[in-house]
Amino acid sequence: MHTDIGNALGGDPALTRDGLDELDADVATAHERIADGMADDAFGYTALNLPETADPDRIRNAVAPFADSEAVLTVGIGGSALGAATLCNGLESETDAYFLDNVDPEHTSRLLDSLDLSRTAVNVVSNSGTTAETLSNFLVVREAMADAGVDWAEQTFVTTGPEGNLRNLATKHDLPALDVPEGVPGRFSVLSTVGLAAAAIQGHDIEAVLAGAAEERDRLAGSLYDSPAYAYGATSYALAERGAVTNAFMPYAESLETFAEWFAQLWAESLGKDGRGQTPARALGATDQHSQLQLYRAGPRDKLVTLVRPTERADRGIPETDLEGLSYLGGQSLGTLLDAEFEATEASLTAANCPNVRIEIDRVDERGLGELLFGMEAACICYGELADLSTFTQPAVEWGKKAARGLLGGGEFAEAQAVRGKDRLVVE
Amino acid sequence: MHTDIGNALGGDPALTRDGLDELDADVATAHERIADGMADDAFGYTALNLPETADPDRIRNAVAPFADSEAVLTVGIGGSALGAATLCNGLESETDAYFLDNVDPEHTSRLLDSLDLSRTAVNVVSNSGTTAETLSNFLVVREAMADAGVDWAEQTFVTTGPEGNLRNLATKHDLPALDVPEGVPGRFSVLSTVGLAAAAIQGHDIEAVLAGAAEERDRLAGSLYDSPAYAYGATSYALAERGAVTNAFMPYAESLETFAEWFAQLWAESLGKDGRGQTPARALGATDQHSQLQLYRAGPRDKLVTLVRPTERADRGIPETDLEGLSYLGGQSLGTLLDAEFEATEASLTAANCPNVRIEIDRVDERGLGELLFGMEAACICYGELADLSTFTQPAVEWGKKAARGLLGGGEFAEAQAVRGKDRLVVE
């Protein structure tokens, strides 16, 4: 992973090279804390050890019974699904991957109707074994399998913590069970059992994912100028402090669309606290430069735009043409056009004083995704250290969970009362 | 469409009922200007006449030759694709719909490899007939059809302006041709030929889409308290002026995911100018309440959160269970759970003083989508009037287009020089 922060300097919000140099002393301190956290296997920080501690053989063995599946269905929500989806949607495979990461009844029914359940492996992912959405979906999937005459226990495995419903279920029905690593919040779990199992069933080289991640880990260093991950984290932090409240995250590759979603959850949930944080806004190049670019260039100067691309792609030529005004395209390729648009967007933002960062990997493959995923995690943790935030907690997410549970009669929670007191002003 | 702005008041940024009452005089003026624009068929405003001026019979006739297609492939970018995608991805059909709205060579190749091109109808959409991305993709599709032994001219139709490459091509090869309506910018074109053709091939009731839109048009009135669309536009504007720089747009339905994308382009491209505008950040409920909610609730008080849902869904029961701690779920339904989460998120935001708006339709069907699409367009135009912005232009998008074209040798543009002058500070 390369990070080019040249265009992050001298724009509006204003960040100077001197400002960055000054911040670099804090990056050194942040790096020490991060390295200490890794060495101590401290909560959260231990996620950065996964390139070494994840056990790809263990994962391969657990999913071996499902090697011939036509599809793999991951039932999970938030960090329990998005890491796996990033890998599966980023890489091509003959085995389809699906995700039940919502509780939309219409979507669930359509998806289950479309699958050959007798050829589908099901991975139920919940650390606690009590996540309402995940367990509800699992109960629905199990019923659909029974209705289809399929033995659910033959095709299901679980990824869960040391105890709870899913662990008990695995024991009772002799299901393969993968361990959620201790001390790793869901949004930092992509490089573990949680993110890698579905990719393994799809036949992807999960060792290469970990090798790419390890490469970024080896580049963590006491200066932002020596570490692509910290360069991004520190620059984002410095710009946010100066008024870049939005991080418009825009990969130029369809295969990185889910990666942008994964980034958005990582950034929002880790850094959105104490009245601070930077709002991630997902976009996709070149498509969105036909709309979002208007806002980025001419709207409020409150943004950092993050542009991500692979430097190599399997390209495709544009046929020669005699269509009027289009001869300049003939003999070019779609990849050349996409790169020209990338560079034009970058220049367009810079000319309008909108700070932007370029992040590049060689290819969207296992290794490249490993680099990106680890790099963004380390960037996020670096930002959290610099801002003195509690990066690994998510107290505000819990409020809504309790309120929903209370509404459904799952216990008495003060939060549920607030729901019932809503002010209405309805225009119809 | 119902808009409930009760939770938009009394939060932070602070908007009071008095403040809204005061703004209502400006809404009356805005409505007059909008009504005048509609009456005069003025540029942009005429989009609000589409419920009446669109000709569904004409569309049905043009696409009749493609009724037996297995799939419909729309080749377009920005507003030329996103409206159609919103309808096609929102509604279920046995005819698949695909979109080439990017120039990613890997994505294009994978998609074309996966299609039975002999059973695929192709709709090429470009008002000018010179859009680089669209015409490049069309040339690639045409070549792929030739390689597959398919007569492209038998399966292709165009949606374009009165002259240009696509119009000439249609004449030369006797292709069905639909007219892009005059005076309607791409992002406001969903209720025209541009948005409706693919949906018609999928067998959807496009008259019902227009009827839903007409219903919202009939509710446009000189007070925000009488018009759900203006209630939303005026509230968004008032909050943006008070510091809600982000509009977190969060439907609670998987089928509305593309609608959120469509909203994001509408809002960004129409209102992001003169250093103003509100940044749309897409999210999806309930999934993203496991991450984004942390930021919305505990991060900076710079947001409006827009929650959208249908009040009716085809529900699905959750089977009874003896799993520990989950008996409260058994006998409920996924829809009940999703609604509880919606209401919990709403209350969670309100308890944290984060302004939020609830928008509801009866169902995600043709009529409901027509209401939503028209409602958001009218809301956007209302916002633009209140903020005195040039809602229907997109000058900043053009800069990047020229730069890209210059880079590819398609002419001499000063913009292309700026690209070559990039400052680099690479960390690797």
XYZ file of N, CA and C in Angstrom, chain B residues 210-398:
567
model
N -45.835 6.658 -12.058
C -46.222 8.042 -12.380
C -47.406 8.500 -11.526
N -48.306 7.583 -11.221
C -49.459 7.942 -10.379
C -49.005 8.297 -8.965
N -48.052 7.535 -8.445
C -47.505 7.861 -7.122
C -46.846 9.233 -7.144
N -46.105 9.501 -8.213
C -45.450 10.802 -8.345
C -46.493 11.916 -8.440
N -47.562 11.669 -9.200
C -48.608 12.684 -9.368
C -49.268 13.009 -8.032
N -49.375 11.988 -7.205
C -49.975 12.220 -5.890
C -49.131 13.216 -5.079
N -47.823 13.057 -5.142
C -46.953 14.003 -4.421
C -47.007 15.382 -5.065
N -47.079 15.404 -6.388
C -47.172 16.706 -7.072
C -48.426 17.441 -6.590
N -49.517 16.704 -6.456
C -50.763 17.343 -6.028
C -50.690 17.881 -4.603
N -49.709 17.413 -3.856
C -49.579 17.899 -2.476
C -48.618 19.069 -2.344
N -47.995 19.479 -3.438
C -47.151 20.675 -3.356
C -48.067 21.848 -3.033
N -47.679 22.641 -2.057
C -48.563 23.712 -1.598
C -47.710 24.811 -0.987
N -48.325 25.932 -0.711
C -47.581 27.104 -0.247
C -47.159 27.074 1.215
N -47.278 25.931 1.857
C -46.820 25.828 3.248
C -46.148 24.484 3.465
N -45.082 24.513 4.210
C -44.372 23.253 4.477
C -45.233 22.311 5.305
N -46.216 22.874 6.007
C -47.066 22.020 6.839
C -48.139 21.293 6.023
N -48.235 21.655 4.748
C -49.228 21.001 3.889
C -48.600 20.089 2.844
N -47.285 20.079 2.747
C -46.624 19.319 1.682
C -45.491 18.476 2.261
N -45.625 17.158 2.215
C -44.566 16.306 2.781
C -43.200 16.573 2.143
N -43.191 16.871 0.838
C -41.921 17.108 0.155
C -41.279 18.408 0.658
N -42.052 19.466 0.711
C -41.493 20.733 1.185
C -41.141 20.657 2.670
N -41.920 19.912 3.430
C -41.591 19.759 4.859
C -40.172 19.210 4.989
N -39.847 18.243 4.131
C -38.502 17.658 4.206
C -37.444 18.632 3.676
N -37.724 19.253 2.535
C -36.753 20.186 1.952
C -36.477 21.362 2.876
N -37.525 21.921 3.439
C -37.364 23.103 4.290
C -36.655 22.751 5.597
N -37.007 21.614 6.162
C -36.359 21.195 7.409
C -34.873 20.923 7.176
N -34.563 20.255 6.081
C -33.154 19.970 5.762
C -32.381 21.279 5.593
N -32.996 22.195 4.857
C -32.332 23.482 4.620
C -32.106 24.221 5.942
N -33.155 24.295 6.751
C -33.053 25.039 8.013
C -31.986 24.434 8.910
N -31.905 23.110 8.950
C -30.897 22.458 9.786
C -29.498 22.653 9.203
N -29.382 22.586 7.867
C -28.074 22.791 7.238
C -27.557 24.196 7.543
N -28.435 25.168 7.470
C -28.035 26.551 7.765
C -27.552 26.695 9.202
N -28.057 25.824 10.075
C -27.707 25.891 11.500
C -26.562 24.941 11.851
N -25.980 24.293 10.843
C -24.789 23.483 11.124
C -24.893 21.993 10.842
N -26.054 21.546 10.334
C -26.166 20.126 9.974
C -25.568 19.946 8.577
N -24.234 19.868 8.529
C -23.557 19.815 7.232
C -23.705 18.446 6.573
N -24.101 17.438 7.353
C -24.260 16.089 6.819
C -25.714 15.656 6.890
N -26.176 15.011 5.837
C -27.484 14.376 5.828
C -27.263 12.868 5.744
N -27.382 12.207 6.874
C -27.215 10.744 6.911
C -28.545 10.125 6.506
N -28.535 9.493 5.355
C -29.779 9.051 4.721
C -29.871 7.540 4.858
N -30.830 7.074 5.620
C -30.821 5.689 6.100
C -32.179 5.021 5.925
N -32.413 4.401 4.766
C -33.649 3.634 4.633
C -33.569 2.328 5.421
N -34.707 1.905 5.935
C -34.813 0.604 6.600
C -35.505 -0.366 5.656
N -34.846 -0.709 4.569
C -35.345 -1.693 3.599
C -34.218 -1.923 2.612
N -33.832 -3.184 2.437
C -32.772 -3.501 1.469
C -33.155 -3.020 0.071
N -34.454 -3.059 -0.224
C -34.904 -2.683 -1.569
C -34.745 -1.189 -1.835
N -34.476 -0.412 -0.798
C -34.285 1.029 -0.987
C -32.805 1.424 -0.961
N -31.925 0.451 -1.052
C -30.501 0.776 -0.990
C -30.071 1.634 -2.195
N -30.529 1.277 -3.376
C -30.171 2.076 -4.550
C -30.876 3.439 -4.509
N -32.079 3.463 -3.949
C -32.763 4.741 -3.775
C -31.890 5.711 -2.964
N -31.207 5.200 -1.956
C -30.317 6.059 -1.162
C -29.164 6.587 -2.015
N -28.678 5.761 -2.931
C -27.630 6.228 -3.851
C -28.157 7.331 -4.759
N -29.368 7.087 -5.260
C -30.010 8.082 -6.127
C -30.180 9.393 -5.367
N -30.639 9.307 -4.122
C -30.806 10.511 -3.304
C -29.475 11.240 -3.153
N -28.412 10.468 -2.907
C -27.099 11.075 -2.663
C -26.628 11.873 -3.882
N -26.861 11.333 -5.091
C -26.443 12.098 -6.271
C -27.319 13.325 -6.464
N -28.617 13.168 -6.219
C -29.538 14.304 -6.365
C -29.127 15.448 -5.450
N -28.909 15.113 -4.204
C -28.643 16.113 -3.158
C -27.286 16.777 -3.374
N -26.266 15.957 -3.688
C -24.907 16.484 -3.813
C -24.766 17.360 -5.051
N -25.261 16.854 -6.160
C -25.027 17.555 -7.420
C -25.904 18.799 -7.540
N -27.093 18.762 -6.919
C -27.997 19.908 -7.039
C -27.654 21.017 -6.057
N -27.216 20.650 -4.867
C -27.106 21.643 -3.797
C -25.661 21.968 -3.420
N -24.705 21.210 -3.952
C -23.298 21.449 -3.603
C -22.695 22.513 -4.494
N -22.907 23.773 -4.145
C -22.334 24.855 -4.944
C -22.235 26.130 -4.120
N -21.459 27.081 -4.607
C -21.275 28.357 -3.904
C -20.771 28.151 -2.470
N -19.977 27.117 -2.269
C -19.457 26.858 -0.921
C -20.508 26.341 0.041
N -21.663 25.969 -0.471
C -22.745 25.491 0.391
C -23.171 24.083 -0.005
N -24.241 23.623 0.608
C -24.720 22.267 0.349
C -24.595 21.414 1.595
N -25.188 20.251 1.522
C -25.233 19.325 2.655
C -24.733 17.978 2.125
N -23.746 17.399 2.779
C -23.144 16.169 2.269
C -24.016 14.962 2.603
N -24.498 14.255 1.580
C -25.271 13.040 1.862
C -24.333 11.899 2.245
N -24.663 11.213 3.319
C -23.912 10.007 3.712
C -24.915 8.866 3.759
N -24.710 7.887 2.885
C -25.656 6.774 2.782
C -25.457 5.770 3.900
N -26.555 5.241 4.414
C -26.479 4.156 5.379
C -27.682 3.252 5.136
N -27.701 2.106 5.779
C -28.797 1.159 5.593
C -29.182 0.579 6.951
N -30.484 0.737 7.283
C -30.951 0.155 8.530
C -31.447 -1.254 8.294
N -31.435 -2.119 9.262
C -30.871 -1.967 10.581
C -29.359 -2.193 10.586
N -28.801 -2.708 9.507
C -27.389 -3.096 9.485
C -26.464 -2.028 10.075
N -26.594 -0.804 9.556
C -25.614 0.218 9.920
C -25.834 0.811 11.305
N -26.942 0.479 11.958
C -27.061 0.998 13.315
C -26.075 0.283 14.233
N -25.497 -0.794 13.741
C -24.423 -1.450 14.487
C -23.085 -0.731 14.320
N -23.040 0.320 13.551
C -21.770 1.036 13.413
C -21.998 2.542 13.320
N -22.711 3.000 12.282
C -22.868 4.442 12.086
C -23.568 5.104 13.266
N -24.447 4.371 13.928
C -25.198 4.961 15.032
C -24.261 5.473 16.134
N -23.121 4.796 16.316
C -22.138 5.277 17.293
C -21.730 6.717 16.972
N -21.451 6.954 15.703
C -21.027 8.296 15.267
C -22.177 9.293 15.334
N -23.364 8.863 14.869
C -24.481 9.798 14.837
C -24.838 10.249 16.251
N -24.771 9.306 17.172
C -25.214 9.599 18.533
C -24.132 10.295 19.356
N -22.897 9.876 19.165
C -21.842 10.354 20.076
C -20.813 11.253 19.393
N -20.902 11.391 18.061
C -19.935 12.216 17.347
C -20.357 13.686 17.318
N -19.795 14.455 16.396
C -20.119 15.885 16.308
C -21.606 16.108 16.051
N -22.145 17.174 16.587
C -23.558 17.520 16.370
C -23.682 18.303 15.065
N -23.394 17.641 13.961
C -23.400 18.324 12.665
C -24.263 17.577 11.655
N -25.281 16.871 12.153
C -26.025 15.973 11.266
C -27.527 16.112 11.377
N -28.161 15.859 10.236
C -29.558 15.465 10.176
C -29.552 13.988 9.777
N -30.329 13.177 10.476
C -30.458 11.773 10.068
C -31.856 11.579 9.487
N -31.908 11.078 8.263
C -33.177 10.844 7.587
C -33.472 9.350 7.591
N -34.552 8.972 8.249
C -34.935 7.562 8.354
C -36.135 7.316 7.447
N -36.031 6.328 6.588
C -37.081 6.060 5.600
C -37.550 4.620 5.754
N -38.846 4.402 5.706
C -39.312 3.003 5.739
C -40.699 2.870 5.126
N -40.998 1.663 4.647
C -42.376 1.338 4.294
C -43.097 0.912 5.573
N -44.397 1.233 5.669
C -45.132 0.805 6.870
C -45.676 -0.612 6.715
N -45.696 -1.132 5.490
C -46.133 -2.522 5.285
C -45.068 -3.289 4.510
N -44.884 -4.529 4.901
C -43.944 -5.409 4.197
C -44.536 -6.803 4.160
N -44.061 -7.602 3.210
C -44.378 -9.039 3.253
C -43.532 -9.616 4.374
N -44.155 -9.905 5.492
C -43.394 -10.239 6.694
C -43.010 -11.724 6.731
N -42.186 -12.069 7.655
C -41.743 -13.457 7.801
C -41.566 -13.750 9.290
N -42.232 -14.773 9.776
C -42.205 -15.092 11.206
C -40.868 -15.649 11.650
N -40.530 -15.367 12.892
C -39.343 -15.977 13.504
C -39.817 -17.213 14.261
N -39.265 -18.391 13.948
C -39.727 -19.610 14.630
C -39.520 -19.529 16.142
N -40.377 -20.202 16.874
C -40.200 -20.317 18.333
C -38.852 -20.987 18.623
N -38.270 -20.632 19.756
C -36.970 -21.204 20.084
C -36.803 -21.377 21.580
N -36.011 -22.382 21.959
C -35.669 -22.505 23.375
C -34.231 -22.069 23.617
N -33.635 -21.379 22.632
C -32.272 -20.878 22.837
C -32.290 -19.869 23.987
N -31.248 -19.921 24.770
C -31.177 -19.138 26.007
C -31.262 -17.635 25.753
N -32.154 -16.982 26.450
C -32.234 -15.524 26.355
C -32.891 -15.025 25.087
N -33.406 -15.919 24.249
C -33.963 -15.500 22.969
C -35.451 -15.808 22.840
N -36.060 -16.277 23.940
C -37.476 -16.652 23.828
C -38.322 -15.437 23.459
N -37.843 -14.224 23.789
C -38.618 -13.036 23.453
C -38.756 -12.835 21.937
N -37.883 -13.467 21.173
C -37.948 -13.326 19.712
C -38.931 -14.300 19.067
N -39.054 -15.483 19.683
C -39.893 -16.525 19.089
C -41.338 -16.052 18.962
N -41.953 -16.293 17.824
C -43.325 -15.859 17.607
C -43.422 -14.415 17.134
N -42.327 -13.668 17.212
C -42.293 -12.346 16.580
C -42.025 -12.550 15.090
N -41.795 -11.450 14.387
C -41.452 -11.567 12.966
C -40.239 -10.691 12.676
N -39.597 -10.965 11.539
C -38.458 -10.124 11.155
C -38.900 -8.672 10.998
N -40.120 -8.474 10.457
C -40.623 -7.116 10.262
C -40.819 -6.388 11.589
N -41.328 -7.088 12.582
C -41.504 -6.481 13.913
C -40.157 -6.098 14.499
N -39.198 -6.993 14.329
C -37.850 -6.713 14.831
C -37.264 -5.493 14.129
N -37.426 -5.455 12.813
C -36.876 -4.327 12.044
C -37.538 -3.016 12.464
N -38.854 -3.046 12.660
C -39.551 -1.827 13.086
C -39.125 -1.402 14.489
N -38.921 -2.375 15.361
C -38.453 -2.032 16.711
C -37.080 -1.372 16.636
N -36.252 -1.856 15.733
C -34.912 -1.272 15.597
C -34.997 0.139 15.015
N -35.903 0.308 14.054
C -36.124 1.639 13.472
C -36.513 2.620 14.569
N -37.502 2.227 15.356
C -37.998 3.145 16.387
C -36.976 3.362 17.493
N -36.196 2.336 17.761
C -35.155 2.477 18.778
C -34.064 3.437 18.300
N -33.706 3.340 17.017
C -32.692 4.242 16.474
C -33.187 5.682 16.512
N -34.423 5.857 16.138
C -35.029 7.187 16.144
C -34.988 7.775 17.565
N -35.374 6.970 18.519
C -35.387 7.452 19.904
C -33.974 7.677 20.416
N -33.079 6.819 19.994
C -31.693 6.930 20.411
C -31.094 8.249 19.932
N -31.386 8.595 18.690
C -30.894 9.852 18.136
C -31.512 11.031 18.868
N -32.818 10.940 19.096
C -33.522 12.047 19.731
C -33.013 12.258 21.160
N -32.808 11.149 21.864
C -32.301 11.255 23.243
C -30.920 11.895 23.270
N -30.177 11.779 22.172
C -28.842 12.372 22.096
C -28.885 13.737 21.403
N -30.115 14.286 21.234
C -30.275 15.605 20.615
C -29.857 15.669 19.158
N -29.844 14.542 18.486
C -29.494 14.551 17.063
C -30.773 14.653 16.237
N -30.969 15.751 15.500
C -32.204 15.934 14.728
C -32.404 14.800 13.736
N -33.632 14.317 13.646
C -33.922 13.262 12.683
C -35.325 13.426 12.140
N -35.507 12.938 10.929
C -36.793 13.025 10.238
C -37.211 11.618 9.854
N -38.503 11.354 9.934
C -39.026 10.056 9.522
C -39.851 10.243 8.244
N -39.507 9.482 7.225
C -40.273 9.505 5.977
C -40.845 8.109 5.758
N -42.144 8.040 5.526
C -42.772 6.729 5.351
C -43.610 6.674 4.070
N -43.565 5.518 3.446
C -44.513 5.196 2.379
C -45.250 3.925 2.805
N -46.326 3.606 2.102
C -47.074 2.408 2.489
C -46.270 1.142 2.209
N -45.805 1.027 0.990
C -45.076 -0.176 0.579
C -43.978 0.210 -0.408
N -42.940 -0.619 -0.504
C -41.959 -0.432 -1.575
C -42.528 -1.115 -2.814
N -43.371 -0.385 -3.524
C -43.918 -0.881 -4.789
C -43.860 0.276 -5.782
N -44.422 0.097 -6.949
C -44.322 1.119 -7.979
C -44.832 2.467 -7.469
N -45.995 2.432 -6.853
C -46.599 3.665 -6.379
C -45.751 4.332 -5.289
N -45.323 3.520 -4.339
C -44.512 4.050 -3.234
C -43.207 4.663 -3.733
N -42.559 3.999 -4.689
C -41.318 4.541 -5.244
C -41.583 5.837 -5.998
N -42.702 5.896 -6.730
C -43.067 7.130 -7.424
C -43.233 8.287 -6.450
N -43.863 8.013 -5.323
C -44.029 9.061 -4.299
C -42.677 9.532 -3.772
N -41.834 8.575 -3.432
C -40.530 8.908 -2.847
C -39.658 9.696 -3.817
N -39.633 9.228 -5.063
C -38.749 9.861 -6.047
C -39.194 11.294 -6.310
N -40.485 11.467 -6.562
C -40.983 12.827 -6.806
C -40.814 13.675 -5.548
N -41.134 13.090 -4.406
C -41.047 13.835 -3.145
C -39.650 14.366 -2.888
N -38.638 13.546 -3.131
C -37.260 13.980 -2.883
C -36.822 15.017 -3.915
N -37.290 14.871 -5.157
C -36.954 15.891 -6.158
C -37.537 17.246 -5.751
N -38.800 17.239 -5.357
C -39.433 18.503 -4.960
C -38.780 19.060 -3.697
N -38.397 18.175 -2.781
C -37.707 18.625 -1.562
C -36.389 19.297 -1.918
N -35.682 18.692 -2.851
C -34.375 19.217 -3.271
C -34.536 20.588 -3.944
N -35.524 20.698 -4.797
C -35.741 21.977 -5.486
C -36.162 23.044 -4.474
N -36.992 22.676 -3.524
C -37.407 23.597 -2.464
C -36.184 24.095 -1.686
N -35.300 23.177 -1.295
C -34.062 23.527 -0.590
C -33.263 24.522 -1.437
N -33.118 24.199 -2.723
C -32.348 25.066 -3.613
C -32.928 26.466 -3.699
N -34.261 26.565 -3.731
C -34.912 27.888 -3.774
C -34.643 28.646 -2.480
N -34.808 27.950 -1.361
C -34.620 28.607 -0.061
C -33.179 29.092 0.093
N -32.232 28.302 -0.431
C -30.814 28.651 -0.294
C -30.344 29.538 -1.440
N -31.231 29.784 -2.388
C -30.905 30.600 -3.568
C -29.728 30.013 -4.345
N -29.781 28.716 -4.568
C -28.750 28.013 -5.336
C -29.264 27.733 -6.739
N -28.323 27.499 -7.637
C -28.680 27.151 -9.007
C -28.814 25.619 -9.084
N -29.982 25.142 -8.667
C -30.213 23.711 -8.424
C -29.937 22.813 -9.631
N -30.161 23.345 -10.825
C -30.185 22.467 -12.001
C -28.883 22.442 -12.814
N -27.849 23.104 -12.314
C -26.582 23.101 -13.049
C -25.552 22.234 -12.318
N -24.433 21.950 -12.984
C -23.377 21.142 -12.361
C -22.018 21.523 -12.943
N -21.655 22.815 -12.825
C -20.416 23.274 -13.470
C -19.172 22.523 -13.002
N -19.134 22.119 -11.728
C -17.899 21.516 -11.216
C -17.677 20.113 -11.755
N -18.748 19.473 -12.221
C -18.586 18.145 -12.803
C -17.844 18.262 -14.140
N -18.079 19.359 -14.821
C -17.518 19.525 -16.164
C -15.989 19.617 -16.160
